[in-house]
Amino acid sequence: MIPLMVIIQYMRDLGWLNTFSKWFAPLTRLLGMKENTSMTMVAGLTIGLAYGAGVMIKAVEEDGVSKRDVTLAFIFLVACHAVVEDTLVFIPLGIPVWPLLVIRLVTAVLLTVAVSRLWKKPGYSVRRKEALNEN
């Protein structure tokens, strides 16, 4: 754990996480999030959810990421968590990794975009409250 934290800090100090974050910004917009969510996404994808949680929390606080965008980022990350690690583990086992990788990424993108679109709908929560009141 300590070597990983040293590597993460080293990546931050060299500006690599910021560079990856800038590269990732167009994808966050495609998924329905603001650009400031990209550091959270990069930390989750490169470091993982468990080890990257501290970096993700710090990025959320420093960048002022909204609750909606954090939720969408975590939906994406949970849907394709450990995608890099799993791929690297399956290669030596002879398992075809491209179908696995594509299926996981497409599922994560579609799920995140669907939730993003539903969350954006004006009056969505009002209709939900009305439906609950009718019952």
XYZ file of N, CA, C and O in Angstrom:
540
model
N 0.826 -1.194 0.000
C 0.000 0.000 0.000
C 0.873 1.262 0.000
O 0.567 2.202 -0.721
N 1.917 1.268 0.795
C 2.778 2.451 0.876
C 3.460 2.734 -0.466
O 3.466 3.891 -0.914
N 4.010 1.710 -1.156
C 4.605 2.006 -2.470
C 3.585 2.585 -3.453
O 3.916 3.483 -4.232
N 2.356 2.089 -3.404
C 1.321 2.610 -4.292
C 1.041 4.080 -3.999
O 0.921 4.894 -4.918
N 0.952 4.440 -2.730
C 0.702 5.828 -2.357
C 1.866 6.726 -2.780
O 1.653 7.859 -3.204
N 3.091 6.216 -2.698
C 4.263 6.981 -3.145
C 4.184 7.203 -4.654
O 4.438 8.311 -5.148
N 3.813 6.167 -5.391
C 3.681 6.283 -6.844
C 2.589 7.282 -7.208
O 2.762 8.111 -8.110
N 1.463 7.228 -6.500
C 0.360 8.163 -6.765
C 0.822 9.596 -6.529
O 0.556 10.490 -7.344
N 1.511 9.825 -5.416
C 1.993 11.171 -5.114
C 3.011 11.624 -6.159
O 3.011 12.774 -6.582
N 3.855 10.707 -6.584
C 4.836 11.001 -7.626
C 4.127 11.404 -8.922
O 4.516 12.374 -9.575
N 3.085 10.661 -9.292
C 2.309 10.988 -10.488
C 1.648 12.351 -10.364
O 1.590 13.109 -11.333
N 1.159 12.677 -9.175
C 0.549 13.987 -8.946
C 1.590 15.094 -9.050
O 1.348 16.133 -9.674
N 2.760 14.885 -8.426
C 3.811 15.895 -8.433
C 4.343 16.172 -9.833
O 4.666 17.315 -10.164
N 4.445 15.132 -10.643
C 4.917 15.300 -12.019
C 3.837 15.861 -12.949
O 4.123 16.216 -14.088
N 2.598 15.887 -12.469
C 1.505 16.411 -13.278
C 0.894 15.393 -14.219
O 0.110 15.745 -15.096
N 1.254 14.121 -14.048
C 0.724 13.088 -14.939
C -0.776 12.906 -14.751
O -1.500 12.709 -15.728
N -1.247 12.955 -13.515
C -2.685 12.797 -13.289
C -3.454 13.952 -13.923
O -4.534 13.751 -14.475
N -2.892 15.164 -13.869
C -3.547 16.308 -14.521
C -3.562 16.140 -16.037
O -4.547 16.479 -16.695
N -2.475 15.612 -16.590
C -2.420 15.376 -18.034
C -3.449 14.333 -18.448
O -4.185 14.539 -19.420
N -3.503 13.221 -17.706
C -4.509 12.200 -17.999
C -5.911 12.775 -17.854
O -6.812 12.432 -18.620
N -6.083 13.637 -16.882
C -7.378 14.259 -16.633
C -7.815 15.109 -17.830
O -8.977 15.083 -18.233
N -6.894 15.869 -18.409
C -7.215 16.694 -19.584
C -7.581 15.826 -20.779
O -8.470 16.160 -21.554
N -6.866 14.701 -20.942
C -7.179 13.784 -22.039
C -8.555 13.158 -21.850
O -9.235 12.839 -22.813
N -8.946 12.966 -20.621
C -10.182 12.262 -20.289
C -11.401 13.197 -20.287
O -12.543 12.736 -20.299
N -11.183 14.506 -20.278
C -12.276 15.476 -20.180
C -13.338 15.321 -21.278
O -14.534 15.399 -20.983
N -12.978 15.078 -22.544
C -14.026 14.898 -23.555
C -14.941 13.705 -23.261
O -16.139 13.765 -23.518
N -14.384 12.641 -22.707
C -15.209 11.480 -22.379
C -16.178 11.802 -21.245
O -17.322 11.362 -21.275
N -15.730 12.577 -20.275
C -16.647 12.925 -19.178
C -17.809 13.768 -19.694
O -18.931 13.597 -19.240
N -17.533 14.655 -20.660
C -18.631 15.432 -21.264
C -19.586 14.508 -22.012
O -20.801 14.671 -21.942
N -19.046 13.529 -22.734
C -19.875 12.570 -23.468
C -20.785 11.791 -22.516
O -21.932 11.491 -22.854
N -20.274 11.477 -21.328
C -21.043 10.722 -20.341
C -22.031 11.592 -19.568
O -22.751 11.093 -18.719
N -22.056 12.897 -19.843
C -23.014 13.784 -19.199
C -22.507 14.451 -17.936
O -23.289 14.958 -17.143
N -21.189 14.457 -17.744
C -20.589 15.083 -16.561
C -19.806 16.315 -16.979
O -19.450 16.471 -18.144
N -19.534 17.182 -16.020
C -18.697 18.346 -16.289
C -17.233 17.916 -16.340
O -16.866 16.875 -15.814
N -16.406 18.763 -16.963
C -14.992 18.435 -17.148
C -14.249 18.265 -15.827
O -13.281 17.517 -15.755
N -14.697 18.946 -14.773
C -13.968 18.869 -13.504
C -14.081 17.489 -12.852
O -13.416 17.213 -11.871
N -14.895 16.613 -13.410
C -15.033 15.250 -12.889
C -13.945 14.328 -13.423
O -13.747 13.231 -12.912
N -13.199 14.789 -14.418
C -12.233 13.909 -15.084
C -11.132 13.419 -14.152
O -10.685 12.279 -14.284
N -10.681 14.224 -13.186
C -9.640 13.761 -12.264
C -10.155 12.602 -11.417
O -9.432 11.628 -11.168
N -11.401 12.677 -10.994
C -12.002 11.590 -10.227
C -12.048 10.315 -11.063
O -11.722 9.231 -10.577
N -12.440 10.446 -12.319
C -12.511 9.295 -13.207
C -11.123 8.699 -13.469
O -10.953 7.479 -13.438
N -10.145 9.553 -13.713
C -8.777 9.075 -13.972
C -8.238 8.336 -12.754
O -7.648 7.259 -12.880
N -8.451 8.899 -11.570
C -7.969 8.242 -10.345
C -8.632 6.879 -10.184
O -7.968 5.890 -9.857
N -9.920 6.795 -10.415
C -10.630 5.527 -10.273
C -10.198 4.494 -11.285
O -10.075 3.307 -10.967
N -9.952 4.918 -12.522
C -9.562 3.966 -13.568
C -8.105 3.538 -13.459
O -7.782 2.380 -13.711
N -7.218 4.455 -13.097
C -5.803 4.101 -13.058
C -5.397 3.424 -11.758
O -4.597 2.496 -11.761
N -5.943 3.887 -10.658
C -5.517 3.396 -9.350
C -6.493 2.364 -8.794
O -6.115 1.478 -8.047
N -7.749 2.477 -9.169
C -8.770 1.570 -8.654
C -9.639 2.261 -7.618
O -9.291 3.313 -7.098
N -10.781 1.663 -7.347
C -11.721 2.271 -6.407
C -11.210 2.254 -4.977
O -11.312 3.242 -4.253
N -10.668 1.141 -4.548
C -10.233 1.035 -3.150
C -9.014 1.904 -2.874
O -9.004 2.687 -1.936
N -7.987 1.768 -3.709
C -6.762 2.521 -3.481
C -6.905 3.977 -3.900
O -6.244 4.844 -3.349
N -7.739 4.237 -4.885
C -7.887 5.599 -5.388
C -8.935 6.421 -4.680
O -9.147 7.578 -5.016
N -9.599 5.851 -3.681
C -10.678 6.563 -2.994
C -10.204 7.885 -2.399
O -10.883 8.904 -2.518
N -9.046 7.877 -1.778
C -8.520 9.108 -1.181
C -8.252 10.170 -2.229
O -8.579 11.345 -2.045
N -7.654 9.758 -3.342
C -7.384 10.694 -4.433
C -8.690 11.218 -5.014
O -8.826 12.407 -5.312
N -9.683 10.317 -5.155
C -10.969 10.728 -5.706
C -11.683 11.705 -4.782
O -12.233 12.705 -5.237
N -11.652 11.451 -3.481
C -12.294 12.354 -2.528
C -11.618 13.716 -2.555
O -12.281 14.758 -2.568
N -10.294 13.727 -2.605
C -9.549 14.980 -2.657
C -9.855 15.739 -3.946
O -10.027 16.955 -3.932
N -9.944 15.032 -5.069
C -10.262 15.666 -6.350
C -11.660 16.271 -6.324
O -11.877 17.372 -6.835
N -12.608 15.572 -5.707
C -13.975 16.076 -5.611
C -13.993 17.369 -4.795
O -14.629 18.349 -5.166
N -13.271 17.371 -3.680
C -13.244 18.554 -2.822
C -12.523 19.720 -3.495
O -13.002 20.851 -3.465
N -11.367 19.455 -4.107
C -10.575 20.522 -4.721
C -11.218 21.081 -5.982
O -11.144 22.277 -6.242
N -11.825 20.231 -6.782
C -12.379 20.657 -8.067
C -13.838 21.087 -7.983
O -14.405 21.537 -8.971
N -14.469 20.923 -6.827
C -15.859 21.325 -6.671
C -16.813 20.520 -7.524
O -17.712 21.074 -8.155
N -16.638 19.226 -7.554
C -17.484 18.351 -8.365
C -18.850 18.209 -7.691
O -18.938 18.006 -6.481
N -19.914 18.295 -8.480
C -21.268 18.207 -7.933
C -21.601 16.770 -7.526
O -20.974 15.820 -7.990
N -22.631 16.642 -6.681
C -23.068 15.306 -6.253
C -23.527 14.478 -7.445
O -23.281 13.277 -7.511
N -24.184 15.119 -8.378
C -24.666 14.421 -9.568
C -23.493 13.840 -10.352
O -23.497 12.674 -10.743
N -22.463 14.667 -10.582
C -21.314 14.209 -11.361
C -20.527 13.125 -10.637
O -20.029 12.189 -11.261
N -20.412 13.239 -9.315
C -19.722 12.192 -8.545
C -20.495 10.882 -8.654
O -19.910 9.821 -8.852
N -21.802 10.961 -8.550
C -22.628 9.754 -8.651
C -22.476 9.118 -10.022
O -22.313 7.896 -10.135
N -22.512 9.928 -11.072
C -22.340 9.397 -12.430
C -20.948 8.783 -12.614
O -20.811 7.724 -13.230
N -19.930 9.431 -12.059
C -18.570 8.891 -12.155
C -18.486 7.546 -11.464
O -17.892 6.596 -11.988
N -19.098 7.424 -10.291
C -19.042 6.155 -9.571
C -19.866 5.074 -10.257
O -19.501 3.905 -10.224
N -20.958 5.450 -10.899
C -21.723 4.467 -11.678
C -20.833 3.901 -12.784
O -20.775 2.692 -12.994
N -20.137 4.785 -13.485
C -19.236 4.330 -14.547
C -18.124 3.461 -13.986
O -17.832 2.385 -14.511
N -17.500 3.918 -12.903
C -16.361 3.185 -12.336
C -16.764 1.833 -11.761
O -16.027 0.857 -11.899
N -17.930 1.764 -11.152
C -18.383 0.482 -10.596
C -18.708 -0.492 -11.726
O -18.408 -1.681 -11.636
N -19.287 0.026 -12.810
C -19.645 -0.849 -13.931
C -18.417 -1.420 -14.631
O -18.492 -2.512 -15.201
N -17.300 -0.719 -14.597
C -16.108 -1.258 -15.269
C -14.893 -1.232 -14.342
O -13.763 -1.053 -14.799
N -15.122 -1.432 -13.060
C -13.997 -1.444 -12.119
C -13.055 -2.605 -12.416
O -13.472 -3.636 -12.930
N -11.820 -2.401 -12.134
C -10.761 -3.408 -12.319
C -10.637 -3.863 -13.768
O -10.150 -4.956 -14.025
N -11.057 -3.045 -14.696
C -11.002 -3.441 -16.099
C -9.550 -3.616 -16.556
O -9.241 -4.536 -17.311
N -8.656 -2.782 -16.084
C -7.241 -2.903 -16.453
C -6.632 -4.136 -15.781
O -5.976 -4.951 -16.439
N -6.874 -4.273 -14.479
C -6.288 -5.397 -13.744
C -6.804 -6.734 -14.265
O -6.038 -7.668 -14.460
N -8.111 -6.829 -14.476
C -8.692 -8.082 -14.980
C -8.122 -8.445 -16.346
O -7.820 -9.610 -16.621
N -7.991 -7.449 -17.198
C -7.451 -7.697 -18.533
C -6.027 -8.237 -18.435
O -5.673 -9.206 -19.111
N -5.217 -7.632 -17.572
C -3.830 -8.082 -17.418
C -3.742 -9.478 -16.803
O -2.828 -10.237 -17.117
N -4.700 -9.833 -15.945
C -4.711 -11.157 -15.340
C -5.142 -12.212 -16.354
O -4.605 -13.323 -16.384
N -6.114 -11.875 -17.211
C -6.653 -12.856 -18.148
C -5.748 -13.127 -19.344
O -5.837 -14.184 -19.962
N -4.871 -12.199 -19.692
C -3.989 -12.394 -20.851
C -3.126 -13.644 -20.699
O -3.102 -14.487 -21.606
N -2.417 -13.832 -19.570
C -1.581 -15.041 -19.446
C -2.397 -16.336 -19.397
O -1.882 -17.406 -19.692
N -3.671 -16.243 -19.038
C -4.514 -17.427 -18.966
C -5.044 -17.847 -20.334
O -5.687 -18.886 -20.462
N -4.795 -17.019 -21.337
C -5.228 -17.348 -22.691
C -6.681 -16.994 -22.975
O -7.230 -17.415 -23.978
N -7.297 -16.251 -22.091
C -8.688 -15.845 -22.279
C -8.720 -14.669 -23.257
O -7.942 -13.724 -23.116
N -9.616 -14.698 -24.251
C -9.706 -13.559 -25.180
C -10.203 -12.315 -24.438
O -11.324 -12.291 -23.928
N -9.353 -11.308 -24.357
C -9.662 -10.143 -23.527
C -10.435 -9.050 -24.259
O -11.131 -8.268 -23.616
N -10.323 -8.975 -25.575
C -11.012 -7.901 -26.288
C -12.523 -7.947 -26.105
O -13.131 -6.908 -25.814
N -13.171 -9.101 -26.257
C -14.623 -9.111 -26.026
C -14.979 -8.712 -24.587
O -15.922 -7.954 -24.359
N -14.217 -9.200 -23.636
C -14.452 -8.864 -22.239
C -14.303 -7.363 -22.005
O -15.160 -6.721 -21.385
N -13.240 -6.789 -22.536
C -12.974 -5.367 -22.374
C -14.056 -4.521 -23.033
O -14.582 -3.576 -22.430
N -14.412 -4.870 -24.254
C -15.418 -4.097 -24.994
C -16.782 -4.176 -24.310
O -17.462 -3.155 -24.149
N -17.187 -5.355 -23.901
C -18.490 -5.519 -23.248
C -18.560 -4.693 -21.968
O -19.550 -4.004 -21.709
N -17.518 -4.728 -21.165
C -17.521 -3.982 -19.904
C -17.550 -2.479 -20.143
O -18.278 -1.749 -19.472
N -16.757 -2.000 -21.092
C -16.726 -0.560 -21.361
C -18.032 -0.066 -21.973
O -18.548 0.981 -21.585
N -18.567 -0.826 -22.916
C -19.838 -0.421 -23.537
C -20.959 -0.412 -22.501
O -21.771 0.524 -22.464
N -21.002 -1.406 -21.645
C -22.018 -1.451 -20.590
C -21.888 -0.246 -19.663
O -22.889 0.396 -19.321
N -20.668 0.077 -19.266
C -20.443 1.215 -18.372
C -20.866 2.524 -19.029
O -21.530 3.354 -18.399
N -20.523 2.699 -20.300
C -20.884 3.932 -21.009
C -22.396 4.040 -21.153
O -22.993 5.086 -20.846
N -23.051 2.969 -21.606
C -24.502 3.012 -21.803
C -25.253 3.251 -20.492
O -26.202 4.037 -20.449
N -24.828 2.589 -19.438
C -25.475 2.764 -18.139
C -25.314 4.190 -17.627
O -26.278 4.819 -17.180
N -24.113 4.729 -17.739
C -23.854 6.086 -17.257
C -24.619 7.123 -18.077
O -25.211 8.050 -17.522
N -24.620 6.968 -19.393
C -25.350 7.907 -20.253
C -26.846 7.830 -19.966
O -27.532 8.863 -19.897
N -27.383 6.640 -19.772
C -28.818 6.493 -19.478
C -29.178 7.194 -18.170
O -30.164 7.947 -18.116
N -28.400 6.981 -17.133
C -28.680 7.640 -15.849
C -28.523 9.147 -15.983
O -29.318 9.920 -15.449
N -27.521 9.573 -16.734
C -27.289 11.002 -16.946
C -28.477 11.655 -17.644
O -28.910 12.736 -17.267
N -29.002 10.987 -18.652
C -30.156 11.539 -19.385
C -31.410 11.585 -18.502
O -32.153 12.542 -18.536
N -31.628 10.530 -17.727
C -32.782 10.517 -16.826
C -32.672 11.599 -15.761
O -33.656 12.239 -15.411
N -31.492 11.798 -15.244
C -31.276 12.772 -14.187
C -31.467 14.199 -14.698
O -31.891 15.071 -13.984
N -31.196 14.418 -15.986
C -31.303 15.751 -16.571
C -32.733 16.165 -16.862
O -33.019 17.336 -16.987
N -33.630 15.182 -17.019
C -34.981 15.492 -17.450
C -35.632 16.491 -16.498
O -35.729 16.251 -15.304
N -36.099 17.624 -17.049
C -36.773 18.594 -16.184
C -38.099 18.033 -15.708
O -38.848 17.427 -16.470
N -38.374 18.205 -14.446
C -39.629 17.743 -13.874
C -39.652 16.267 -13.554
O -40.691 15.745 -13.167
N -38.532 15.576 -13.730
C -38.497 14.137 -13.458
C -38.874 13.863 -12.016
O -39.708 13.025 -11.735
N -38.296 14.598 -11.084
C -38.572 14.360 -9.668
C -40.003 14.776 -9.325
O -40.627 14.191 -8.456
N -40.530 15.796 -10.016
C -41.904 16.218 -9.762
C -42.871 15.120 -10.167
O -43.803 14.793 -9.435
N -42.652 14.523 -11.348
C -43.518 13.433 -11.790
C -43.432 12.257 -10.836
O -44.414 11.589 -10.562
N -42.261 11.995 -10.329
C -42.076 10.879 -9.388
C -42.869 11.144 -8.115
O -43.527 10.255 -7.599
N -42.814 12.374 -7.602
C -43.559 12.722 -6.390
C -45.065 12.609 -6.643
O -45.800 12.140 -5.782
N -45.522 13.058 -7.817
C -46.952 12.970 -8.135
C -47.397 11.508 -8.187
O -48.475 11.171 -7.724
N -46.576 10.661 -8.766
C -46.915 9.233 -8.856
C -47.005 8.614 -7.469
O -47.870 7.778 -7.203
N -46.136 9.024 -6.573
C -46.171 8.490 -5.209
C -47.402 8.982 -4.472
O -47.987 8.248 -3.648
N -47.821 10.226 -4.717
C -48.982 10.783 -4.039
C -50.292 10.147 -4.496
O -51.263 10.100 -3.775
N -50.325 9.672 -5.767
C -51.534 9.051 -6.294
C -51.805 7.700 -5.650
O -52.919 7.247 -5.586
N -50.761 7.013 -5.224
C -50.927 5.681 -4.634
C -51.381 5.787 -3.255
O -51.722 5.901 -2.369
